[in-house]
CSV table of C-alpha atoms in Angstrom, one decimal:
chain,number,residue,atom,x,y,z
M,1,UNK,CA,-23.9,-3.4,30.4
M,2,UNK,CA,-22.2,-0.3,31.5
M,3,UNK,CA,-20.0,-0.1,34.7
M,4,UNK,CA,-20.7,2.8,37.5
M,5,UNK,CA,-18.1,2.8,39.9
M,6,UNK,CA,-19.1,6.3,40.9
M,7,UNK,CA,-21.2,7.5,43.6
M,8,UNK,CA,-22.1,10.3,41.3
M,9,UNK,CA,-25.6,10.8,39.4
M,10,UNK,CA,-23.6,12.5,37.1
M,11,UNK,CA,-21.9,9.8,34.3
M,12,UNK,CA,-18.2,10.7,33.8
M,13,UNK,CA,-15.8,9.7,30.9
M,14,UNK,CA,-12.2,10.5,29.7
M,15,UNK,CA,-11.8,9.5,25.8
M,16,UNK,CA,-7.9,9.1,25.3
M,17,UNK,CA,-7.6,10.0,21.6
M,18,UNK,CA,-4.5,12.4,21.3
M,19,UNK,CA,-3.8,12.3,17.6
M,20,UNK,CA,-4.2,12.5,14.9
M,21,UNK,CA,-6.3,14.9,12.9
M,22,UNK,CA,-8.1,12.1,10.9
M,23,UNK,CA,-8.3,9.5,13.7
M,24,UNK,CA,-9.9,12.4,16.0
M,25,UNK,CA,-12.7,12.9,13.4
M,26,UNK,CA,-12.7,9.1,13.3
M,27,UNK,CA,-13.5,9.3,17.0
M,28,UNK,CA,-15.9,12.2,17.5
M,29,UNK,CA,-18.9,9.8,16.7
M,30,UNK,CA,-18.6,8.2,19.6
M,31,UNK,CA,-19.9,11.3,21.5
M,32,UNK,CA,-23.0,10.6,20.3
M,33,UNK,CA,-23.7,7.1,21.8
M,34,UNK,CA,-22.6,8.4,25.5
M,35,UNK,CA,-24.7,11.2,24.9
M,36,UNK,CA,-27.7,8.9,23.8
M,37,UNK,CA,-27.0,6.5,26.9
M,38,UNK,CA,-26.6,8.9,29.9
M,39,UNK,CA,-27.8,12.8,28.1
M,40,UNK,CA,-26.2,14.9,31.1
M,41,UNK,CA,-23.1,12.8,30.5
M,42,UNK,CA,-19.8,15.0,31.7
M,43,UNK,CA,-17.3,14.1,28.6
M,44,UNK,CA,-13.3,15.2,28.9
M,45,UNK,CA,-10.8,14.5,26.5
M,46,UNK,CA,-7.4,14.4,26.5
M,47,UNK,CA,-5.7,16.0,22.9
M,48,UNK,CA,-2.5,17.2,21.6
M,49,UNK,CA,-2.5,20.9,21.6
M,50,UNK,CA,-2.5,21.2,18.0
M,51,UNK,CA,-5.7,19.4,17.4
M,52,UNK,CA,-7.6,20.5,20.6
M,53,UNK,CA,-9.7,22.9,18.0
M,54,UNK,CA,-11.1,19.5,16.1
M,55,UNK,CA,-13.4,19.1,19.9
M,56,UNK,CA,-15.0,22.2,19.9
M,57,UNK,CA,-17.1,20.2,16.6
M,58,UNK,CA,-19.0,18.7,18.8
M,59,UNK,CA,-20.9,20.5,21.9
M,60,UNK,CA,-21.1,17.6,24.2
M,61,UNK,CA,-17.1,17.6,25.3
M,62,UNK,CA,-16.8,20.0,28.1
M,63,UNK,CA,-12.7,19.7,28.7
M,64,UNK,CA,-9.9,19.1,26.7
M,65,UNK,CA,-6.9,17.8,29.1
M,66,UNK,CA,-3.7,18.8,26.7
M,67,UNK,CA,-1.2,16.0,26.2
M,68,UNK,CA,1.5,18.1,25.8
M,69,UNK,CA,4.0,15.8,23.6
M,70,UNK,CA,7.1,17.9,22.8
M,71,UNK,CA,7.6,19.2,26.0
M,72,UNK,CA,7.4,15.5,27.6
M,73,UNK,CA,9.8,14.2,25.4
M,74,UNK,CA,12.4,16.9,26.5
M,75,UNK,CA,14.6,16.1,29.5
M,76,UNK,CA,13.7,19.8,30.9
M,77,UNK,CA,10.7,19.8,30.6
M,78,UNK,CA,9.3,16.6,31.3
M,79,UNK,CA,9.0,16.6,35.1
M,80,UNK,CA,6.9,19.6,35.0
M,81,UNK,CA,4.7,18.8,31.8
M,82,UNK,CA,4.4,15.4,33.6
M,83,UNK,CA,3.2,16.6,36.5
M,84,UNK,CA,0.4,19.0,34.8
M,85,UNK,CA,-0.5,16.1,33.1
M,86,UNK,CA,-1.5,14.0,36.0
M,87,UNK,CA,-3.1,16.7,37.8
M,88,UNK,CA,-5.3,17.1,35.2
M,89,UNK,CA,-6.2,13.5,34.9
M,90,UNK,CA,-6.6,12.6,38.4
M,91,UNK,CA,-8.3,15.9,39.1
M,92,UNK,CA,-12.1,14.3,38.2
M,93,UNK,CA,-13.5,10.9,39.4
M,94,UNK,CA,-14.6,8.8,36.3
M,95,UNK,CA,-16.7,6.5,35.6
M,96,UNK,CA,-14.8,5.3,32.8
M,97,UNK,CA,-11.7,5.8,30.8
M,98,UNK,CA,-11.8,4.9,27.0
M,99,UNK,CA,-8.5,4.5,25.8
M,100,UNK,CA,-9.2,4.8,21.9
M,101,UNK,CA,-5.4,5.3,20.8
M,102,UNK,CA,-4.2,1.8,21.8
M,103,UNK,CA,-0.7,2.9,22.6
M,104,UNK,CA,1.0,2.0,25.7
M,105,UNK,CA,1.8,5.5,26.4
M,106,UNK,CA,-1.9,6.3,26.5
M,107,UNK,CA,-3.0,3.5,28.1
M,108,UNK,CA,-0.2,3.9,30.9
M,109,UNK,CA,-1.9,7.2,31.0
M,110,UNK,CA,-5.6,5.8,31.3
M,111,UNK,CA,-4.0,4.2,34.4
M,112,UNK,CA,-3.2,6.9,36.0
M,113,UNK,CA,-6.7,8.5,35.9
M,114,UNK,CA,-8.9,8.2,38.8
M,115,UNK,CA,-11.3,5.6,37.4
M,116,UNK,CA,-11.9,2.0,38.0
M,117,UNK,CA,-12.8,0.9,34.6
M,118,UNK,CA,-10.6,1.2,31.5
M,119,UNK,CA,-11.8,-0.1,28.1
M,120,UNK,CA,-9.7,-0.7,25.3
M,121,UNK,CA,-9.1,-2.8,22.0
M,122,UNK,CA,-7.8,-5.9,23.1
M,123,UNK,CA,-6.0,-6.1,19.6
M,124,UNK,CA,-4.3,-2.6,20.3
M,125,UNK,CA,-1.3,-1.2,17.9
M,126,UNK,CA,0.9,-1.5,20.7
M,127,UNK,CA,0.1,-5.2,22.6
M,128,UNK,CA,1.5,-4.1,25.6
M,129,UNK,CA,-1.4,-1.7,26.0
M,130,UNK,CA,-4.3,-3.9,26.8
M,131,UNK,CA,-2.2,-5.1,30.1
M,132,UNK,CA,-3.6,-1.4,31.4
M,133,UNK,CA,-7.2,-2.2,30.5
M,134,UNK,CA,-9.5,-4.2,32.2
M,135,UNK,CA,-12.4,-4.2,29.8
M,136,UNK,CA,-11.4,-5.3,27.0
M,137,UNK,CA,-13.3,-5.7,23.5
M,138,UNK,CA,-12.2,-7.4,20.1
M,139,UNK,CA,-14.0,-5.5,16.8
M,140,UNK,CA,-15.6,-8.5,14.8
M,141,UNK,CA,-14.4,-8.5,11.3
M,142,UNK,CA,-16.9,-7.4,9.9
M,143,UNK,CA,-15.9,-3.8,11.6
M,144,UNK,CA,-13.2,-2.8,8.8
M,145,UNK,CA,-13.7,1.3,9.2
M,146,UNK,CA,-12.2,2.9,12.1
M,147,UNK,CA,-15.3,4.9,12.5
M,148,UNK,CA,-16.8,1.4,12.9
M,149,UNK,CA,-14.2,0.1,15.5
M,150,UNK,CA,-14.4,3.2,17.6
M,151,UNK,CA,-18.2,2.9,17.8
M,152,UNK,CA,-18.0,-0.6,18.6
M,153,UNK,CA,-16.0,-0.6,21.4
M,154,UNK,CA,-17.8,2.7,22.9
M,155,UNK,CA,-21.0,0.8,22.0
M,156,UNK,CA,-19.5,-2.6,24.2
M,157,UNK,CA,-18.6,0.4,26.9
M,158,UNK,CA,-22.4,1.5,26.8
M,159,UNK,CA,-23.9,-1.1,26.8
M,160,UNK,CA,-26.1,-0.8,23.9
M,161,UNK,CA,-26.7,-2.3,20.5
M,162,UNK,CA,-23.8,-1.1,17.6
M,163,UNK,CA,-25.2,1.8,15.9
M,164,UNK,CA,-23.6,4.6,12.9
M,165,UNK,CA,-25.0,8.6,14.5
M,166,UNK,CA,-26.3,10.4,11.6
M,167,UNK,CA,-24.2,13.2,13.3
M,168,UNK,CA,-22.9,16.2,11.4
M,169,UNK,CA,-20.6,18.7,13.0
M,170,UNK,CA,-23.1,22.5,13.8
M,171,UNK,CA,-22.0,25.1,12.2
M,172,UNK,CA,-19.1,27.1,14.2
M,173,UNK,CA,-20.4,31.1,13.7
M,174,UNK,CA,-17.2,32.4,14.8
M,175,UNK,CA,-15.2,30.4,12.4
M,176,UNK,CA,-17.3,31.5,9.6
M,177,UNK,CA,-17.0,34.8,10.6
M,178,UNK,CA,-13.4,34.5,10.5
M,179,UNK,CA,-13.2,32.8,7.7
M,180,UNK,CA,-15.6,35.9,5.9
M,181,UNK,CA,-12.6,38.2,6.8
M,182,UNK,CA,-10.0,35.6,5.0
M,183,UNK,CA,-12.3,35.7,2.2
M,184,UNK,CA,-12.7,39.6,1.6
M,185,UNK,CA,-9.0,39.6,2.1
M,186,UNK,CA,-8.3,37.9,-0.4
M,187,UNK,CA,-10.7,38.8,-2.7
M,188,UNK,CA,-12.6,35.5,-3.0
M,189,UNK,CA,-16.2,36.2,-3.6
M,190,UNK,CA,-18.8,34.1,-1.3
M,191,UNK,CA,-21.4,32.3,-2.8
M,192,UNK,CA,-19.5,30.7,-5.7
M,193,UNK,CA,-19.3,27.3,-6.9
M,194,UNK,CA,-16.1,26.0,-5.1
M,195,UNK,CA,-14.1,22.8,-6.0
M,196,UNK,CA,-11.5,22.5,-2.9
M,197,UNK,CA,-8.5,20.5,-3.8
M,198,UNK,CA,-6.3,19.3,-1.2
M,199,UNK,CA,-2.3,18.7,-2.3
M,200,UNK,CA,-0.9,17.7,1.2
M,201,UNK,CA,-0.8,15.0,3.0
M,202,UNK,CA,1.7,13.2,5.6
M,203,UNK,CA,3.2,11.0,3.6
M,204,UNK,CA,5.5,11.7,0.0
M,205,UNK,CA,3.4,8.4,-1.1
M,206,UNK,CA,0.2,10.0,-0.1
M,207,UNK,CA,1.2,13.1,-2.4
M,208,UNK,CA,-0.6,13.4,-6.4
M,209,UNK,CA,1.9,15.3,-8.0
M,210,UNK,CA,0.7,19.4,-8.5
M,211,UNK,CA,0.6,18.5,-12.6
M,212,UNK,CA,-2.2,15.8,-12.0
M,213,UNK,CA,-4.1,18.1,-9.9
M,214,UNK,CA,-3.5,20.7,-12.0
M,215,UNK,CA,-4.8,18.9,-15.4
M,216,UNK,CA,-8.0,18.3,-13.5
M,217,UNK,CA,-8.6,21.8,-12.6
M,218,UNK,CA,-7.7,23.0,-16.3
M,219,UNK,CA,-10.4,20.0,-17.5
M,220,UNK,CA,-13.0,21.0,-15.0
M,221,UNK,CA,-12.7,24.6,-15.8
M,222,UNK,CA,-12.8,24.4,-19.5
M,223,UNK,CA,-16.1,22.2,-19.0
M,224,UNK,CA,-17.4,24.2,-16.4
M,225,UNK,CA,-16.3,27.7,-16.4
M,226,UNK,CA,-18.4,28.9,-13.4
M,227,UNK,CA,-16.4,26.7,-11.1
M,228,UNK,CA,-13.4,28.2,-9.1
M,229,UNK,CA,-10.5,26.5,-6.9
M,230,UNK,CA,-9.7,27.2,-3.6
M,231,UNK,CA,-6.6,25.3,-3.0
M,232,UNK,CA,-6.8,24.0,1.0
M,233,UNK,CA,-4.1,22.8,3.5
M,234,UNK,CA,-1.0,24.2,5.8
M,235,UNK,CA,1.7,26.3,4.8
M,236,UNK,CA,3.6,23.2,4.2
M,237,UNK,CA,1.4,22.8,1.4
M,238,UNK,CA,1.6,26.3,-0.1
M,239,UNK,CA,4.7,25.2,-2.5
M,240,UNK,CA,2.6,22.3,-4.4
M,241,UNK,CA,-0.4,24.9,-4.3
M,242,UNK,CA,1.5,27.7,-6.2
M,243,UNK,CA,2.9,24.7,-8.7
M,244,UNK,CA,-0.9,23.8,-9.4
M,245,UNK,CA,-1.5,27.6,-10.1
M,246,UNK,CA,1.1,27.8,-12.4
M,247,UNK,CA,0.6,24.9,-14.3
M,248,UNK,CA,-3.1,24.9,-14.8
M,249,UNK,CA,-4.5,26.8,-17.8
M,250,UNK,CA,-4.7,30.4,-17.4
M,251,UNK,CA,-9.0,30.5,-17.6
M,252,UNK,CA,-8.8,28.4,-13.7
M,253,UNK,CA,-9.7,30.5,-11.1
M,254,UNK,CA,-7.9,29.6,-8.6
M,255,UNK,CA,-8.0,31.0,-4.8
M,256,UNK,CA,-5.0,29.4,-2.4
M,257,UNK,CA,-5.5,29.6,0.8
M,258,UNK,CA,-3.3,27.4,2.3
M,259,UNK,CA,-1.7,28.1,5.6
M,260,UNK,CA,-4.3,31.3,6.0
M,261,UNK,CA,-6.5,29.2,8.4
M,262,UNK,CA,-7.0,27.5,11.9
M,263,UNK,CA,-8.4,24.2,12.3
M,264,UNK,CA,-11.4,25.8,13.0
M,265,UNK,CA,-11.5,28.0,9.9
M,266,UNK,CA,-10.2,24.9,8.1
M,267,UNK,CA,-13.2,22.8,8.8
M,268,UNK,CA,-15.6,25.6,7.7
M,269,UNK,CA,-13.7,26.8,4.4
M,270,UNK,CA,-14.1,22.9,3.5
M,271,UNK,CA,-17.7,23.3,4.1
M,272,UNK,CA,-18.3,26.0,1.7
M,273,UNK,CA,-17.1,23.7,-0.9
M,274,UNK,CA,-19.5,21.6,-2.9
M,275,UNK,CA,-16.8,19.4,-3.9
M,276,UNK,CA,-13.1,18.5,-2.7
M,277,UNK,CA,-10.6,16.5,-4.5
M,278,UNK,CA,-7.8,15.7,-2.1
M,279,UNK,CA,-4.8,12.9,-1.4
M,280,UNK,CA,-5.4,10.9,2.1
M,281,UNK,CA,-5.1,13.9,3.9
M,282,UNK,CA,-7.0,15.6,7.2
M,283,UNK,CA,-9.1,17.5,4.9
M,284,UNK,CA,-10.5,14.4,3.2
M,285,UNK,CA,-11.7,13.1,6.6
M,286,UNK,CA,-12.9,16.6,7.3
M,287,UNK,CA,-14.9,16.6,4.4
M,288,UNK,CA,-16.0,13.5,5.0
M,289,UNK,CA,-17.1,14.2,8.5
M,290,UNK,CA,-19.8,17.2,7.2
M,291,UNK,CA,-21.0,15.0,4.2
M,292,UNK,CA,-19.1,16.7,1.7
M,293,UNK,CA,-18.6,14.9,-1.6
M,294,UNK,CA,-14.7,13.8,-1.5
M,295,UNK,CA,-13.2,12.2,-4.4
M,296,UNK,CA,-10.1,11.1,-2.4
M,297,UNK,CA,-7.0,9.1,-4.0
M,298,UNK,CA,-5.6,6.2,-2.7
M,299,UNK,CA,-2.3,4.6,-2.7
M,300,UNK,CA,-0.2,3.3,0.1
M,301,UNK,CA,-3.1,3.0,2.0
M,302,UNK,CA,-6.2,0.9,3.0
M,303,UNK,CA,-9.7,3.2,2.4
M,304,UNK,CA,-11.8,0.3,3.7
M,305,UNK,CA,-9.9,1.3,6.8
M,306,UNK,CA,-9.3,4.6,6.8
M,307,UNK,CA,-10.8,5.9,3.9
M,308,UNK,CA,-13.8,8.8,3.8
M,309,UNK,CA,-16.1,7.6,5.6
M,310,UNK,CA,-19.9,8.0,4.7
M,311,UNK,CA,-21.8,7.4,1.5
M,312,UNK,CA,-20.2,11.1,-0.4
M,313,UNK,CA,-17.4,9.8,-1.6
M,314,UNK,CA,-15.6,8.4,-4.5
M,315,UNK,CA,-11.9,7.0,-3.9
M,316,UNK,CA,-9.7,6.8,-7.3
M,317,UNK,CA,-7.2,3.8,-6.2
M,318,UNK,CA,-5.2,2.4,-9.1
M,319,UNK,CA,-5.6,-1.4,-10.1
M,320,UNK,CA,-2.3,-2.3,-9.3
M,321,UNK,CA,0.0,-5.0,-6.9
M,322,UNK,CA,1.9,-2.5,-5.0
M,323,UNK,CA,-1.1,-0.4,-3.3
M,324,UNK,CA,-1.8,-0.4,0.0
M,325,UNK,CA,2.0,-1.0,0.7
M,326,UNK,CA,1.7,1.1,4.0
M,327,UNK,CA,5.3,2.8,2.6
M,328,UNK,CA,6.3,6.6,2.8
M,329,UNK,CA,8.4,6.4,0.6
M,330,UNK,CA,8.2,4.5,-3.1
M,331,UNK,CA,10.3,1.5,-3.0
M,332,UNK,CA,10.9,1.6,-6.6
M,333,UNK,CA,10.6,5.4,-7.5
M,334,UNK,CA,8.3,5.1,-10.0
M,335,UNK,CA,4.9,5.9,-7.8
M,336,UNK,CA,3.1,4.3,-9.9
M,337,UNK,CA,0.3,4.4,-7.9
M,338,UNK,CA,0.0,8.0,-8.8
M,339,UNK,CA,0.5,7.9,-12.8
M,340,UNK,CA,-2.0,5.2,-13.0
M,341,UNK,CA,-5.1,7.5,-12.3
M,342,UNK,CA,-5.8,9.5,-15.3
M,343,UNK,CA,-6.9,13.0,-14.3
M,344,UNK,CA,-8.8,13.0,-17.6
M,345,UNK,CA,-11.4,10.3,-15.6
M,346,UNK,CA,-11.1,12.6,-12.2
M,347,UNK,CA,-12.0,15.4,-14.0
M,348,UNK,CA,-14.9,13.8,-15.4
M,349,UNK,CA,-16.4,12.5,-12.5
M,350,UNK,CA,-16.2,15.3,-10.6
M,351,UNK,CA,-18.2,17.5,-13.2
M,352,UNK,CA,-20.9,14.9,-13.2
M,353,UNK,CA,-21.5,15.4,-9.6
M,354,UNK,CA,-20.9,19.9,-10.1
M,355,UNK,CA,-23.5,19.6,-13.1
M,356,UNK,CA,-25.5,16.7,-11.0
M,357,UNK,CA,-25.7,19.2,-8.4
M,358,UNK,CA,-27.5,21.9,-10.6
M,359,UNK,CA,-25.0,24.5,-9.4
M,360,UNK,CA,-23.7,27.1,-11.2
């Protein structure tokens, strides 16, 4: 049963969940079930800067309390970002705190919100961080997903029976509209068939090399000539981008747009697509998140953990004894993860679902 230790009518929670892009979309679920439980529920959240636009997906936060982490790891400036910190944390009265990062940093900070009751995973990342909580829940093991573990234990915090939201993020108009400008800047026509591929990600182990993705986007538009590309991601993601372009045959019509777009724009470009192809990547969860088909490739890490999550997906992982090493680097240089997956079978699969789609 759910705790009120507030004299309020109004129920108050903090979510802890500063980073980072994909575990934020893994977390934004959970919105739903307070909002199901108490409907005038007053939601804050406390975010690093840089994904503070990822909360405006979903109405029901009202504040974003900035967890400013360069500026507290600085000797200058940590007093004073400190300080802002608390304020901002002690500055409502809570019902709750949910600390969903499992960090001892975040759950020292749950601490020092003005709450009574702190919930937390009792098998956190950090162990030190359930000695800040004093509700503490263990996902069953039947909860593999993140998605799954964050509902659980805001589930537990609730009160109520586990349950998966059929929630998609609304549309944001003034993203769109943004994103329109991008478009007729770079003359990219709206309306078109789009295939988003995705050549970034965190980790060098994480990365397909640009010649795989670039083989799939010749096969795909030698099958399927109505298809265009719209390559997607930061700036740090423009130089495999333009390597893709380059190598892909000269019939592709390929649009690269990344580093022109906010997270905001980001999450709407990717909904324009009807299909994305990307490495383990924010986009992929993105994707994911508005039920757009992902075929997402898998190497160093677990997607029955933090794969797409959702039934639009397909994950290319390669049959082999090294994946899911968790390294970011390949011990033995080969990445072999990588050559395994034949972009001849990507590329098939993905014009089955275009042509399944009846798009053209």
């Amino acid at each position: 049963m759910a705790d009120n230790c507030c004299k309020s009518s109004v129920f108050k929670v903090l979510i802890i969940k500063p980073s980072s892009l994909g575990d934020i979309l893994h977390a934004l679920p959970v919105v739903e079930i307070i909002k199901e439980k108490y409907p005038d529920a007053v939601i804050d959240w406390m975010v690093a800067p840089q994904f503070s636009p990822l909360l405006e997906l979903h109405p029901g936060i009202r504040r974003k309390i900035l967890f400013r982490r360069k500026q507290l790891g600085k000797f200058f400036s940590f007093f004073p970002a400190f300080l802002e910190l608390v304020r901002e944390l002690r500055s409502e009265k809570y019902d709750m705190v949910i600390d969903m990062q499992g960090l001892l940093r975040s759950s020292f900070f749950a601490r020092l919100a003005r709450t009574k009751v702190i919930w937390g995973f009792s098998d956190t990342r950090e162990k030190m961080a359930s000695f800040f909580y004093n509700r503490k829940v263990k996902t069953p093991e039947d909860k593999h997903h993140a998605v799954e573990k964050n509902l659980y234990l805001v589930c537990e915090a609730m009160g109520v029976p586990f349950k998966m939201p059929a929630w998609v993020p609304p549309r944001n108009e003034a993203a769109c509209m943004r994103l329109k400008d991008t478009f007729s800047k770079e003359g990219i026509q709206q309306g078109k068939t789009f295939v988003g591929i995705v050549p970034g990600a965190r980790w060098k182990t994480k990365e397909w090399p640009p010649d795989f993705f670039a083989s799939v986007v010749s096969l795909i538009a030698g099958e399927l000539p109505y298809v265009e590309f719209i390559m997607i991601g930061s700036s740090d993601d423009s130089t495999a981008a333009s390597e893709i372009s380059r190598l892909a045959a000269p019939g592709a019509v390929i649009h690269d747009l990344t580093g022109k777009t906010g997270i905001s724009e980001l999450v709407e470009l990717v909904r324009t697509c009807l299909v994305v192809l990307a490495n383990d990547s924010g986009p992929m969860h993105i994707a994911a998140i508005l039920k757009v088909f992902v075929f997402a490739l898998f190497g160093p890490t677990d997607p029955e953990k933090t794969g797409p999550f959702g039934d639009s997906n397909e994950v290319f992982a390669a049959d082999k004894g090294c994946i899911k090493c968790m390294r970011r680097y390949c011990v033995d240089g080969s990445y072999g993860c990588h050559s395994a997956i034949d972009p001849g079978m990507a590329a098939a699969r993905i014009s089955q679902i275009l042509k399944k789609s009846g798009a053209k």
